[in-house]
PDB file of C-alpha atoms in Angstrom:
ATOM      1  CA  UNK H  14      -3.839 -73.666 -30.619  1.00  0.00           C
ATOM      2  CA  UNK H  15      -6.576 -73.806 -33.274  1.00  0.00           C
ATOM      3  CA  UNK H  16      -6.120 -71.304 -36.090  1.00  0.00           C
ATOM      4  CA  UNK H  17      -9.072 -69.526 -37.657  1.00  0.00           C
ATOM      5  CA  UNK H  18      -9.452 -69.786 -41.419  1.00  0.00           C
ATOM      6  CA  UNK H  19     -10.746 -66.352 -42.403  1.00  0.00           C
ATOM      7  CA  UNK H  20     -10.006 -64.843 -45.832  1.00  0.00           C
ATOM      8  CA  UNK H  21      -9.450 -61.141 -46.470  1.00  0.00           C
ATOM      9  CA  UNK H  22     -12.666 -61.169 -48.541  1.00  0.00           C
ATOM     10  CA  UNK H  23     -14.606 -62.312 -45.456  1.00  0.00           C
ATOM     11  CA  UNK H  24     -13.189 -59.432 -43.390  1.00  0.00           C
ATOM     12  CA  UNK H  25     -14.170 -56.925 -46.085  1.00  0.00           C
ATOM     13  CA  UNK H  26     -17.629 -58.406 -46.638  1.00  0.00           C
ATOM     14  CA  UNK H  27     -18.301 -58.294 -42.897  1.00  0.00           C
ATOM     15  CA  UNK H  28     -17.380 -54.602 -42.752  1.00  0.00           C
ATOM     16  CA  UNK H  29     -19.647 -53.830 -45.702  1.00  0.00           C
ATOM     17  CA  UNK H  30     -22.585 -55.577 -43.998  1.00  0.00           C
ATOM     18  CA  UNK H  31     -21.912 -53.436 -40.905  1.00  0.00           C
ATOM     19  CA  UNK H  32     -21.836 -50.249 -43.011  1.00  0.00           C
ATOM     20  CA  UNK H  33     -25.042 -51.075 -44.878  1.00  0.00           C
ATOM     21  CA  UNK H  34     -26.896 -52.798 -42.014  1.00  0.00           C
ATOM     22  CA  UNK H  35     -28.182 -55.342 -44.504  1.00  0.00           C
ATOM     23  CA  UNK H  36     -26.767 -58.327 -46.392  1.00  0.00           C
ATOM     24  CA  UNK H  37     -28.842 -57.420 -49.463  1.00  0.00           C
ATOM     25  CA  UNK H  38     -27.565 -53.822 -49.642  1.00  0.00           C
ATOM     26  CA  UNK H  39     -23.999 -54.948 -48.918  1.00  0.00           C
ATOM     27  CA  UNK H  40     -24.204 -57.522 -51.723  1.00  0.00           C
ATOM     28  CA  UNK H  41     -25.384 -54.835 -54.148  1.00  0.00           C
ATOM     29  CA  UNK H  42     -22.515 -52.532 -53.194  1.00  0.00           C
ATOM     30  CA  UNK H  43     -19.984 -55.369 -53.542  1.00  0.00           C
ATOM     31  CA  UNK H  44     -21.473 -56.436 -56.909  1.00  0.00           C
ATOM     32  CA  UNK H  45     -22.181 -59.815 -55.345  1.00  0.00           C
ATOM     33  CA  UNK H  46     -25.310 -61.832 -54.549  1.00  0.00           C
ATOM     34  CA  UNK H  47     -27.335 -61.927 -51.350  1.00  0.00           C
ATOM     35  CA  UNK H  48     -27.021 -65.713 -51.115  1.00  0.00           C
ATOM     36  CA  UNK H  49     -23.239 -65.617 -51.542  1.00  0.00           C
ATOM     37  CA  UNK H  50     -22.795 -62.988 -48.840  1.00  0.00           C
ATOM     38  CA  UNK H  51     -25.199 -64.798 -46.483  1.00  0.00           C
ATOM     39  CA  UNK H  52     -23.230 -68.013 -46.949  1.00  0.00           C
ATOM     40  CA  UNK H  53     -19.985 -66.142 -46.335  1.00  0.00           C
ATOM     41  CA  UNK H  54     -21.361 -64.647 -43.096  1.00  0.00           C
ATOM     42  CA  UNK H  55     -22.649 -68.015 -41.910  1.00  0.00           C
ATOM     43  CA  UNK H  56     -19.240 -69.531 -42.590  1.00  0.00           C
ATOM     44  CA  UNK H  57     -17.551 -66.711 -40.653  1.00  0.00           C
ATOM     45  CA  UNK H  58     -19.858 -67.063 -37.644  1.00  0.00           C
ATOM     46  CA  UNK H  59     -19.434 -70.835 -37.714  1.00  0.00           C
ATOM     47  CA  UNK H  60     -15.656 -70.426 -37.801  1.00  0.00           C
ATOM     48  CA  UNK H  61     -15.719 -68.054 -34.817  1.00  0.00           C
ATOM     49  CA  UNK H  62     -18.326 -70.093 -32.962  1.00  0.00           C
ATOM     50  CA  UNK H  63     -20.717 -67.229 -32.148  1.00  0.00           C
ATOM     51  CA  UNK H  64     -23.174 -64.820 -33.824  1.00  0.00           C
ATOM     52  CA  UNK H  65     -21.804 -61.455 -34.923  1.00  0.00           C
ATOM     53  CA  UNK H  66     -25.188 -59.831 -35.605  1.00  0.00           C
ATOM     54  CA  UNK H  67     -28.636 -59.644 -34.123  1.00  0.00           C
ATOM     55  CA  UNK H  68     -31.064 -60.106 -37.031  1.00  0.00           C
ATOM     56  CA  UNK H  69     -33.811 -57.497 -36.674  1.00  0.00           C
ATOM     57  CA  UNK H  70     -36.720 -56.813 -39.079  1.00  0.00           C
ATOM     58  CA  UNK H  71     -35.195 -53.761 -40.750  1.00  0.00           C
ATOM     59  CA  UNK H  72     -31.525 -53.843 -39.785  1.00  0.00           C
ATOM     60  CA  UNK H  73     -28.751 -56.114 -38.581  1.00  0.00           C
ATOM     61  CA  UNK H  74     -27.086 -54.923 -35.383  1.00  0.00           C
ATOM     62  CA  UNK H  75     -23.741 -56.032 -34.000  1.00  0.00           C
ATOM     63  CA  UNK H  76     -23.489 -58.260 -30.963  1.00  0.00           C
ATOM     64  CA  UNK H  77     -20.736 -57.661 -28.399  1.00  0.00           C
ATOM     65  CA  UNK H  78     -18.634 -60.229 -30.256  1.00  0.00           C
ATOM     66  CA  UNK H  79     -19.425 -58.414 -33.492  1.00  0.00           C
ATOM     67  CA  UNK H  80     -18.200 -55.105 -32.055  1.00  0.00           C
ATOM     68  CA  UNK H  81     -14.916 -56.718 -31.051  1.00  0.00           C
ATOM     69  CA  UNK H  82     -14.515 -58.460 -34.414  1.00  0.00           C
ATOM     70  CA  UNK H  83     -15.217 -55.220 -36.308  1.00  0.00           C
ATOM     71  CA  UNK H  84     -12.330 -53.449 -34.588  1.00  0.00           C
ATOM     72  CA  UNK H  85      -9.983 -56.318 -35.425  1.00  0.00           C
ATOM     73  CA  UNK H  86     -11.260 -56.538 -39.003  1.00  0.00           C
ATOM     74  CA  UNK H  87     -10.545 -52.835 -39.554  1.00  0.00           C
ATOM     75  CA  UNK H  88      -7.018 -53.247 -38.210  1.00  0.00           C
ATOM     76  CA  UNK H  89      -6.380 -56.229 -40.481  1.00  0.00           C
ATOM     77  CA  UNK H  90      -7.815 -54.703 -43.674  1.00  0.00           C
ATOM     78  CA  UNK H  91      -6.025 -51.401 -43.009  1.00  0.00           C
ATOM     79  CA  UNK H  92      -2.773 -53.340 -42.708  1.00  0.00           C
ATOM     80  CA  UNK H  93      -3.479 -55.247 -45.936  1.00  0.00           C
ATOM     81  CA  UNK H  94      -4.278 -52.004 -47.765  1.00  0.00           C
ATOM     82  CA  UNK H  95      -1.080 -50.449 -46.428  1.00  0.00           C
ATOM     83  CA  UNK H  96       0.952 -53.396 -47.689  1.00  0.00           C
ATOM     84  CA  UNK H  97      -0.797 -53.185 -51.064  1.00  0.00           C
ATOM     85  CA  UNK H  98      -0.092 -49.471 -51.413  1.00  0.00           C
ATOM     86  CA  UNK H  99       3.556 -49.884 -50.419  1.00  0.00           C
ATOM     87  CA  UNK H 100       4.356 -52.700 -52.824  1.00  0.00           C
ATOM     88  CA  UNK H 101       2.002 -51.845 -55.689  1.00  0.00           C
ATOM     89  CA  UNK H 102       0.967 -48.222 -55.401  1.00  0.00           C
ATOM     90  CA  UNK H 103       4.273 -46.537 -56.148  1.00  0.00           C
ATOM     91  CA  UNK H 104       4.398 -47.593 -59.769  1.00  0.00           C
ATOM     92  CA  UNK H 105       0.880 -48.996 -60.339  1.00  0.00           C
ATOM     93  CA  UNK H 106       2.439 -52.399 -60.855  1.00  0.00           C
ATOM     94  CA  UNK H 107       0.044 -55.255 -60.229  1.00  0.00           C
ATOM     95  CA  UNK H 108      -1.467 -58.436 -61.601  1.00  0.00           C
ATOM     96  CA  UNK H 109      -5.232 -58.521 -62.108  1.00  0.00           C
ATOM     97  CA  UNK H 110      -7.174 -61.747 -62.637  1.00  0.00           C
ATOM     98  CA  UNK H 111     -10.451 -61.622 -64.560  1.00  0.00           C
ATOM     99  CA  UNK H 112     -12.831 -64.555 -64.680  1.00  0.00           C
ATOM    100  CA  UNK H 113     -15.084 -64.727 -67.735  1.00  0.00           C
ATOM    101  CA  UNK H 114     -17.762 -67.128 -68.945  1.00  0.00           C
ATOM    102  CA  UNK H 115     -16.846 -68.420 -72.399  1.00  0.00           C
ATOM    103  CA  UNK H 116     -19.730 -66.836 -74.292  1.00  0.00           C
ATOM    104  CA  UNK H 117     -19.096 -63.416 -72.725  1.00  0.00           C
ATOM    105  CA  UNK H 118     -15.997 -62.578 -74.765  1.00  0.00           C
ATOM    106  CA  UNK H 119     -16.740 -59.463 -76.814  1.00  0.00           C
ATOM    107  CA  UNK H 120     -14.503 -57.222 -78.980  1.00  0.00           C
ATOM    108  CA  UNK H 121     -15.056 -54.239 -76.657  1.00  0.00           C
ATOM    109  CA  UNK H 122     -13.364 -56.173 -73.827  1.00  0.00           C
ATOM    110  CA  UNK H 123     -10.158 -56.454 -75.846  1.00  0.00           C
ATOM    111  CA  UNK H 124     -10.291 -52.797 -76.929  1.00  0.00           C
ATOM    112  CA  UNK H 125     -10.934 -51.758 -73.303  1.00  0.00           C
ATOM    113  CA  UNK H 126      -7.845 -53.707 -72.261  1.00  0.00           C
ATOM    114  CA  UNK H 127      -5.741 -51.996 -74.927  1.00  0.00           C
ATOM    115  CA  UNK H 128      -6.794 -48.586 -73.599  1.00  0.00           C
ATOM    116  CA  UNK H 129      -6.234 -49.742 -70.020  1.00  0.00           C
ATOM    117  CA  UNK H 130      -2.670 -50.868 -70.798  1.00  0.00           C
ATOM    118  CA  UNK H 131      -1.829 -47.408 -72.110  1.00  0.00           C
ATOM    119  CA  UNK H 132      -2.685 -45.949 -68.688  1.00  0.00           C
ATOM    120  CA  UNK H 133      -1.264 -48.844 -66.646  1.00  0.00           C
ATOM    121  CA  UNK H 134       1.628 -50.296 -68.666  1.00  0.00           C
ATOM    122  CA  UNK H 135       3.061 -52.202 -65.675  1.00  0.00           C
ATOM    123  CA  UNK H 136      -0.173 -54.036 -64.852  1.00  0.00           C
ATOM    124  CA  UNK H 137      -0.655 -57.594 -66.117  1.00  0.00           C
ATOM    125  CA  UNK H 138      -4.195 -58.864 -66.729  1.00  0.00           C
ATOM    126  CA  UNK H 139      -4.831 -62.613 -66.698  1.00  0.00           C
ATOM    127  CA  UNK H 140      -8.031 -64.346 -67.826  1.00  0.00           C
ATOM    128  CA  UNK H 141      -9.562 -67.543 -66.514  1.00  0.00           C
ATOM    129  CA  UNK H 142     -12.805 -69.205 -67.604  1.00  0.00           C
ATOM    130  CA  UNK H 143     -15.416 -71.125 -65.659  1.00  0.00           C
ATOM    131  CA  UNK H 144     -19.094 -71.292 -64.784  1.00  0.00           C
ATOM    132  CA  UNK H 145     -20.904 -68.208 -63.495  1.00  0.00           C
ATOM    133  CA  UNK H 146     -21.340 -69.748 -60.054  1.00  0.00           C
ATOM    134  CA  UNK H 147     -17.685 -70.751 -59.766  1.00  0.00           C
ATOM    135  CA  UNK H 148     -16.329 -67.386 -60.923  1.00  0.00           C
ATOM    136  CA  UNK H 149     -18.653 -65.428 -58.608  1.00  0.00           C
ATOM    137  CA  UNK H 150     -17.464 -67.561 -55.702  1.00  0.00           C
ATOM    138  CA  UNK H 151     -13.831 -66.940 -56.662  1.00  0.00           C
ATOM    139  CA  UNK H 152     -14.426 -63.182 -56.644  1.00  0.00           C
ATOM    140  CA  UNK H 153     -15.979 -63.307 -53.191  1.00  0.00           C
ATOM    141  CA  UNK H 154     -13.172 -65.556 -51.920  1.00  0.00           C
ATOM    142  CA  UNK H 155     -10.555 -63.137 -53.263  1.00  0.00           C
ATOM    143  CA  UNK H 156      -9.140 -65.540 -55.860  1.00  0.00           C
ATOM    144  CA  UNK H 157      -9.957 -63.200 -58.770  1.00  0.00           C
ATOM    145  CA  UNK H 158     -10.566 -59.456 -58.724  1.00  0.00           C
ATOM    146  CA  UNK H 159     -13.244 -59.215 -61.429  1.00  0.00           C
ATOM    147  CA  UNK H 160     -15.534 -61.599 -63.280  1.00  0.00           C
ATOM    148  CA  UNK H 161     -17.988 -61.326 -66.160  1.00  0.00           C
ATOM    149  CA  UNK H 162     -20.740 -63.867 -65.533  1.00  0.00           C
ATOM    150  CA  UNK H 163     -24.232 -64.759 -66.763  1.00  0.00           C
ATOM    151  CA  UNK H 164     -27.456 -64.111 -64.850  1.00  0.00           C
ATOM    152  CA  UNK H 165     -30.884 -65.213 -66.117  1.00  0.00           C
ATOM    153  CA  UNK H 166     -32.852 -63.672 -63.235  1.00  0.00           C
ATOM    154  CA  UNK H 167     -35.576 -61.142 -64.150  1.00  0.00           C
ATOM    155  CA  UNK H 168     -34.035 -58.875 -61.512  1.00  0.00           C
ATOM    156  CA  UNK H 169     -30.288 -59.431 -61.734  1.00  0.00           C
ATOM    157  CA  UNK H 170     -28.407 -60.054 -58.513  1.00  0.00           C
ATOM    158  CA  UNK H 171     -24.909 -60.749 -59.792  1.00  0.00           C
ATOM    159  CA  UNK H 172     -23.510 -57.247 -60.184  1.00  0.00           C
ATOM    160  CA  UNK H 173     -23.430 -54.473 -62.769  1.00  0.00           C
ATOM    161  CA  UNK H 174     -25.184 -55.435 -66.030  1.00  0.00           C
ATOM    162  CA  UNK H 175     -22.832 -54.820 -68.965  1.00  0.00           C
ATOM    163  CA  UNK H 176     -25.304 -55.951 -71.639  1.00  0.00           C
ATOM    164  CA  UNK H 177     -28.390 -58.146 -72.082  1.00  0.00           C
ATOM    165  CA  UNK H 178     -29.433 -60.393 -74.955  1.00  0.00           C
ATOM    166  CA  UNK H 179     -32.118 -62.968 -75.645  1.00  0.00           C
ATOM    167  CA  UNK H 180     -30.842 -66.519 -75.999  1.00  0.00           C
ATOM    168  CA  UNK H 181     -32.071 -68.955 -78.617  1.00  0.00           C
ATOM    169  CA  UNK H 182     -32.395 -72.684 -79.079  1.00  0.00           C
ATOM    170  CA  UNK H 183     -30.047 -73.993 -81.738  1.00  0.00           C
ATOM    171  CA  UNK H 184     -28.540 -77.166 -83.119  1.00  0.00           C
ATOM    172  CA  UNK H 185     -26.151 -78.045 -85.880  1.00  0.00           C
ATOM    173  CA  UNK H 186     -27.215 -78.053 -89.559  1.00  0.00           C
ATOM    174  CA  UNK H 187     -27.449 -81.858 -89.369  1.00  0.00           C
ATOM    175  CA  UNK H 188     -29.835 -81.868 -86.373  1.00  0.00           C
ATOM    176  CA  UNK H 189     -33.231 -83.441 -87.070  1.00  0.00           C
ATOM    177  CA  UNK H 190     -36.347 -83.277 -84.890  1.00  0.00           C
ATOM    178  CA  UNK H 191     -37.706 -86.474 -83.392  1.00  0.00           C
ATOM    179  CA  UNK H 192     -40.706 -87.409 -81.261  1.00  0.00           C
ATOM    180  CA  UNK H 193     -38.517 -88.925 -78.552  1.00  0.00           C
ATOM    181  CA  UNK H 194     -36.747 -87.272 -75.651  1.00  0.00           C
ATOM    182  CA  UNK H 195     -35.096 -84.007 -76.654  1.00  0.00           C
ATOM    183  CA  UNK H 196     -31.305 -84.499 -76.982  1.00  0.00           C
ATOM    184  CA  UNK H 197     -29.516 -81.707 -75.108  1.00  0.00           C
ATOM    185  CA  UNK H 198     -25.941 -80.436 -75.155  1.00  0.00           C
ATOM    186  CA  UNK H 199     -24.744 -78.566 -72.067  1.00  0.00           C
ATOM    187  CA  UNK H 200     -21.716 -77.848 -69.957  1.00  0.00           C
ATOM    188  CA  UNK H 201     -21.621 -79.675 -66.587  1.00  0.00           C
ATOM    189  CA  UNK H 202     -23.528 -78.290 -63.605  1.00  0.00           C
ATOM    190  CA  UNK H 203     -23.443 -75.619 -62.341  1.00  0.00           C
ATOM    191  CA  UNK H 204     -24.409 -73.966 -65.630  1.00  0.00           C
ATOM    192  CA  UNK H 205     -27.097 -71.284 -65.618  1.00  0.00           C
ATOM    193  CA  UNK H 206     -28.351 -72.239 -69.102  1.00  0.00           C
ATOM    194  CA  UNK H 207     -28.590 -75.886 -68.110  1.00  0.00           C
ATOM    195  CA  UNK H 208     -30.346 -75.064 -64.838  1.00  0.00           C
ATOM    196  CA  UNK H 209     -32.942 -72.966 -66.651  1.00  0.00           C
ATOM    197  CA  UNK H 210     -33.608 -75.569 -69.357  1.00  0.00           C
ATOM    198  CA  UNK H 211     -33.922 -78.554 -67.044  1.00  0.00           C
ATOM    199  CA  UNK H 212     -36.186 -76.709 -64.625  1.00  0.00           C
ATOM    200  CA  UNK H 213     -38.487 -75.667 -67.492  1.00  0.00           C
ATOM    201  CA  UNK H 214     -38.586 -79.184 -68.952  1.00  0.00           C
ATOM    202  CA  UNK H 215     -39.342 -80.634 -65.516  1.00  0.00           C
ATOM    203  CA  UNK H 216     -42.162 -78.140 -64.952  1.00  0.00           C
ATOM    204  CA  UNK H 217     -43.719 -79.018 -68.328  1.00  0.00           C
ATOM    205  CA  UNK H 218     -43.001 -82.787 -67.986  1.00  0.00           C
ATOM    206  CA  UNK H 219     -41.116 -82.639 -71.303  1.00  0.00           C
ATOM    207  CA  UNK H 220     -38.928 -85.717 -71.926  1.00  0.00           C
ATOM    208  CA  UNK H 221     -35.238 -84.914 -72.438  1.00  0.00           C
ATOM    209  CA  UNK H 222     -31.822 -86.485 -72.216  1.00  0.00           C
ATOM    210  CA  UNK H 223     -28.337 -85.058 -71.883  1.00  0.00           C
ATOM    211  CA  UNK H 224     -26.901 -86.249 -75.186  1.00  0.00           C
ATOM    212  CA  UNK H 225     -23.505 -84.577 -74.628  1.00  0.00           C
ATOM    213  CA  UNK H 226     -22.032 -83.142 -71.429  1.00  0.00           C
ATOM    214  CA  UNK H 227     -19.158 -80.990 -72.602  1.00  0.00           C
ATOM    215  CA  UNK H 228     -15.898 -80.667 -70.696  1.00  0.00           C
ATOM    216  CA  UNK H 229     -14.649 -77.731 -72.785  1.00  0.00           C
ATOM    217  CA  UNK H 230     -15.930 -74.941 -75.017  1.00  0.00           C
ATOM    218  CA  UNK H 231     -14.431 -76.527 -78.132  1.00  0.00           C
ATOM    219  CA  UNK H 232     -16.284 -79.781 -77.333  1.00  0.00           C
ATOM    220  CA  UNK H 233     -19.514 -77.813 -76.975  1.00  0.00           C
ATOM    221  CA  UNK H 234     -19.134 -76.120 -80.359  1.00  0.00           C
ATOM    222  CA  UNK H 235     -18.139 -79.329 -82.172  1.00  0.00           C
ATOM    223  CA  UNK H 236     -20.999 -81.288 -80.551  1.00  0.00           C
ATOM    224  CA  UNK H 237     -23.574 -78.697 -81.639  1.00  0.00           C
ATOM    225  CA  UNK H 238     -22.071 -78.511 -85.121  1.00  0.00           C
ATOM    226  CA  UNK H 239     -22.270 -82.308 -85.483  1.00  0.00           C
ATOM    227  CA  UNK H 240     -26.024 -82.337 -84.940  1.00  0.00           C
ATOM    228  CA  UNK H 241     -25.810 -84.428 -81.753  1.00  0.00           C
ATOM    229  CA  UNK H 242     -28.400 -82.259 -80.018  1.00  0.00           C
ATOM    230  CA  UNK H 243     -29.614 -78.781 -79.212  1.00  0.00           C
ATOM    231  CA  UNK H 244     -28.742 -76.174 -76.614  1.00  0.00           C
ATOM    232  CA  UNK H 245     -29.396 -72.637 -75.422  1.00  0.00           C
ATOM    233  CA  UNK H 246     -26.878 -70.154 -76.774  1.00  0.00           C
ATOM    234  CA  UNK H 247     -26.314 -66.554 -77.794  1.00  0.00           C
ATOM    235  CA  UNK H 248     -26.795 -65.432 -81.385  1.00  0.00           C
ATOM    236  CA  UNK H 249     -23.004 -64.976 -81.699  1.00  0.00           C
ATOM    237  CA  UNK H 250     -22.346 -68.596 -80.714  1.00  0.00           C
ATOM    238  CA  UNK H 251     -25.133 -69.803 -83.030  1.00  0.00           C
ATOM    239  CA  UNK H 252     -23.471 -68.094 -85.984  1.00  0.00           C
ATOM    240  CA  UNK H 253     -20.308 -70.084 -85.265  1.00  0.00           C
ATOM    241  CA  UNK H 254     -21.689 -73.590 -84.820  1.00  0.00           C
ATOM    242  CA  UNK H 255     -25.444 -73.873 -85.298  1.00  0.00           C
ATOM    243  CA  UNK H 256     -28.791 -72.812 -86.698  1.00  0.00           C
ATOM    244  CA  UNK H 257     -31.928 -71.803 -84.762  1.00  0.00           C
ATOM    245  CA  UNK H 258     -34.337 -74.615 -83.893  1.00  0.00           C
ATOM    246  CA  UNK H 259     -38.130 -74.260 -83.651  1.00  0.00           C
ATOM    247  CA  UNK H 260     -39.927 -76.954 -81.657  1.00  0.00           C
ATOM    248  CA  UNK H 261     -43.173 -76.499 -79.716  1.00  0.00           C
ATOM    249  CA  UNK H 262     -41.759 -78.591 -76.876  1.00  0.00           C
ATOM    250  CA  UNK H 263     -39.035 -76.027 -76.195  1.00  0.00           C
ATOM    251  CA  UNK H 264     -39.624 -73.393 -73.490  1.00  0.00           C
ATOM    252  CA  UNK H 265     -39.207 -69.716 -74.414  1.00  0.00           C
ATOM    253  CA  UNK H 266     -35.533 -68.682 -74.426  1.00  0.00           C
ATOM    254  CA  UNK H 267     -34.659 -66.424 -71.497  1.00  0.00           C
ATOM    255  CA  UNK H 268     -32.922 -63.059 -71.551  1.00  0.00           C
ATOM    256  CA  UNK H 269     -29.312 -63.467 -70.456  1.00  0.00           C
ATOM    257  CA  UNK H 270     -27.548 -60.633 -68.634  1.00  0.00           C
ATOM    258  CA  UNK H 271     -23.758 -60.359 -68.739  1.00  0.00           C
ATOM    259  CA  UNK H 272     -22.779 -58.944 -65.339  1.00  0.00           C
ATOM    260  CA  UNK H 273     -19.537 -57.564 -63.963  1.00  0.00           C
ATOM    261  CA  UNK H 274     -18.893 -58.927 -60.468  1.00  0.00           C
ATOM    262  CA  UNK H 275     -16.207 -57.323 -58.302  1.00  0.00           C
ATOM    263  CA  UNK H 276     -15.048 -56.965 -54.739  1.00  0.00           C
ATOM    264  CA  UNK H 277     -15.120 -53.598 -53.004  1.00  0.00           C
ATOM    265  CA  UNK H 278     -12.444 -51.878 -55.106  1.00  0.00           C
ATOM    266  CA  UNK H 279     -10.378 -48.957 -53.736  1.00  0.00           C
ATOM    267  CA  UNK H 280     -10.763 -45.697 -55.638  1.00  0.00           C
ATOM    268  CA  UNK H 281      -7.743 -45.007 -57.831  1.00  0.00           C
ATOM    269  CA  UNK H 282      -6.616 -48.631 -57.963  1.00  0.00           C
ATOM    270  CA  UNK H 283      -5.836 -50.246 -61.336  1.00  0.00           C
ATOM    271  CA  UNK H 284      -8.585 -52.810 -60.769  1.00  0.00           C
ATOM    272  CA  UNK H 285     -11.145 -50.059 -60.166  1.00  0.00           C
ATOM    273  CA  UNK H 286      -9.942 -48.283 -63.301  1.00  0.00           C
ATOM    274  CA  UNK H 287     -10.343 -51.470 -65.354  1.00  0.00           C
ATOM    275  CA  UNK H 288     -13.818 -52.146 -63.954  1.00  0.00           C
ATOM    276  CA  UNK H 289     -14.910 -48.576 -64.712  1.00  0.00           C
ATOM    277  CA  UNK H 290     -13.508 -48.817 -68.237  1.00  0.00           C
ATOM    278  CA  UNK H 291     -15.403 -52.052 -68.935  1.00  0.00           C
ATOM    279  CA  UNK H 292     -18.631 -50.546 -67.607  1.00  0.00           C
ATOM    280  CA  UNK H 293     -18.138 -47.358 -69.641  1.00  0.00           C
ATOM    281  CA  UNK H 294     -17.300 -49.224 -72.845  1.00  0.00           C
ATOM    282  CA  UNK H 295     -20.319 -51.516 -72.588  1.00  0.00           C
ATOM    283  CA  UNK H 296     -22.578 -48.501 -71.968  1.00  0.00           C
ATOM    284  CA  UNK H 297     -21.158 -46.743 -75.037  1.00  0.00           C
ATOM    285  CA  UNK H 298     -21.947 -49.779 -77.175  1.00  0.00           C
ATOM    286  CA  UNK H 299     -25.486 -49.912 -75.830  1.00  0.00           C
ATOM    287  CA  UNK H 300     -25.952 -46.248 -76.646  1.00  0.00           C
ATOM    288  CA  UNK H 301     -26.760 -45.306 -73.075  1.00  0.00           C
ATOM    289  CA  UNK H 302     -23.614 -43.417 -72.107  1.00  0.00           C
TER     290      UNK H 302
END
């Protein structure tokens, strides 16, 4: 008998789409992206071998198969929540994984964790790094509970904006301009900074070359510091390893939004408490709370 491969995140995302009647609204509520949720739904329908929704102009409505699947999804997620409450709820003991893009580490994150540990001393918080695309996918697949990622979109789609800052072009003190192809330093694809830069250079027909493709954050910093090329970065990173670069061939630096991405978090759970604390702390720093 063939077994279906359906993650708990897919069950929960499906139920949120049913509640909202729209992938876009469900993605906003889940602090996810419309494209990620659409892909997840397509994967679910492909796995089951039939459509679960009728796509109408203003609302998605369940098919007969969708009605049946919704009942089963509720039973399964209720059972998972019951298991979670039984084994974790009694003493608030849990392990929370947070994904974070390297240049998103900020002092307020550490201070927020210190305050969180005072309220939840039995909870362990683990960090993992990666690209924004990878970490967002891991949240939606249930591999990590929270992630702080980068979004360069004018209208952010990745979740709750913690803070925004304008990027800048920078190179090491030894970097010298040349008339040839611009030497660039970037992390491997997918990288939102790299995607932005290459698309802008292509649109303007500006010659460039990837001088260094970095496999780690330390390699990135040392490559910039050496003068091997230039890259987009935050002002904080520039202070560590580079100096701003002015060159008429460079496109305007974009505004980068640091966004908190999360699954649908139960009220009262340690993960919800941590997410709320991060959001509150970032708002305090921005002077808007």
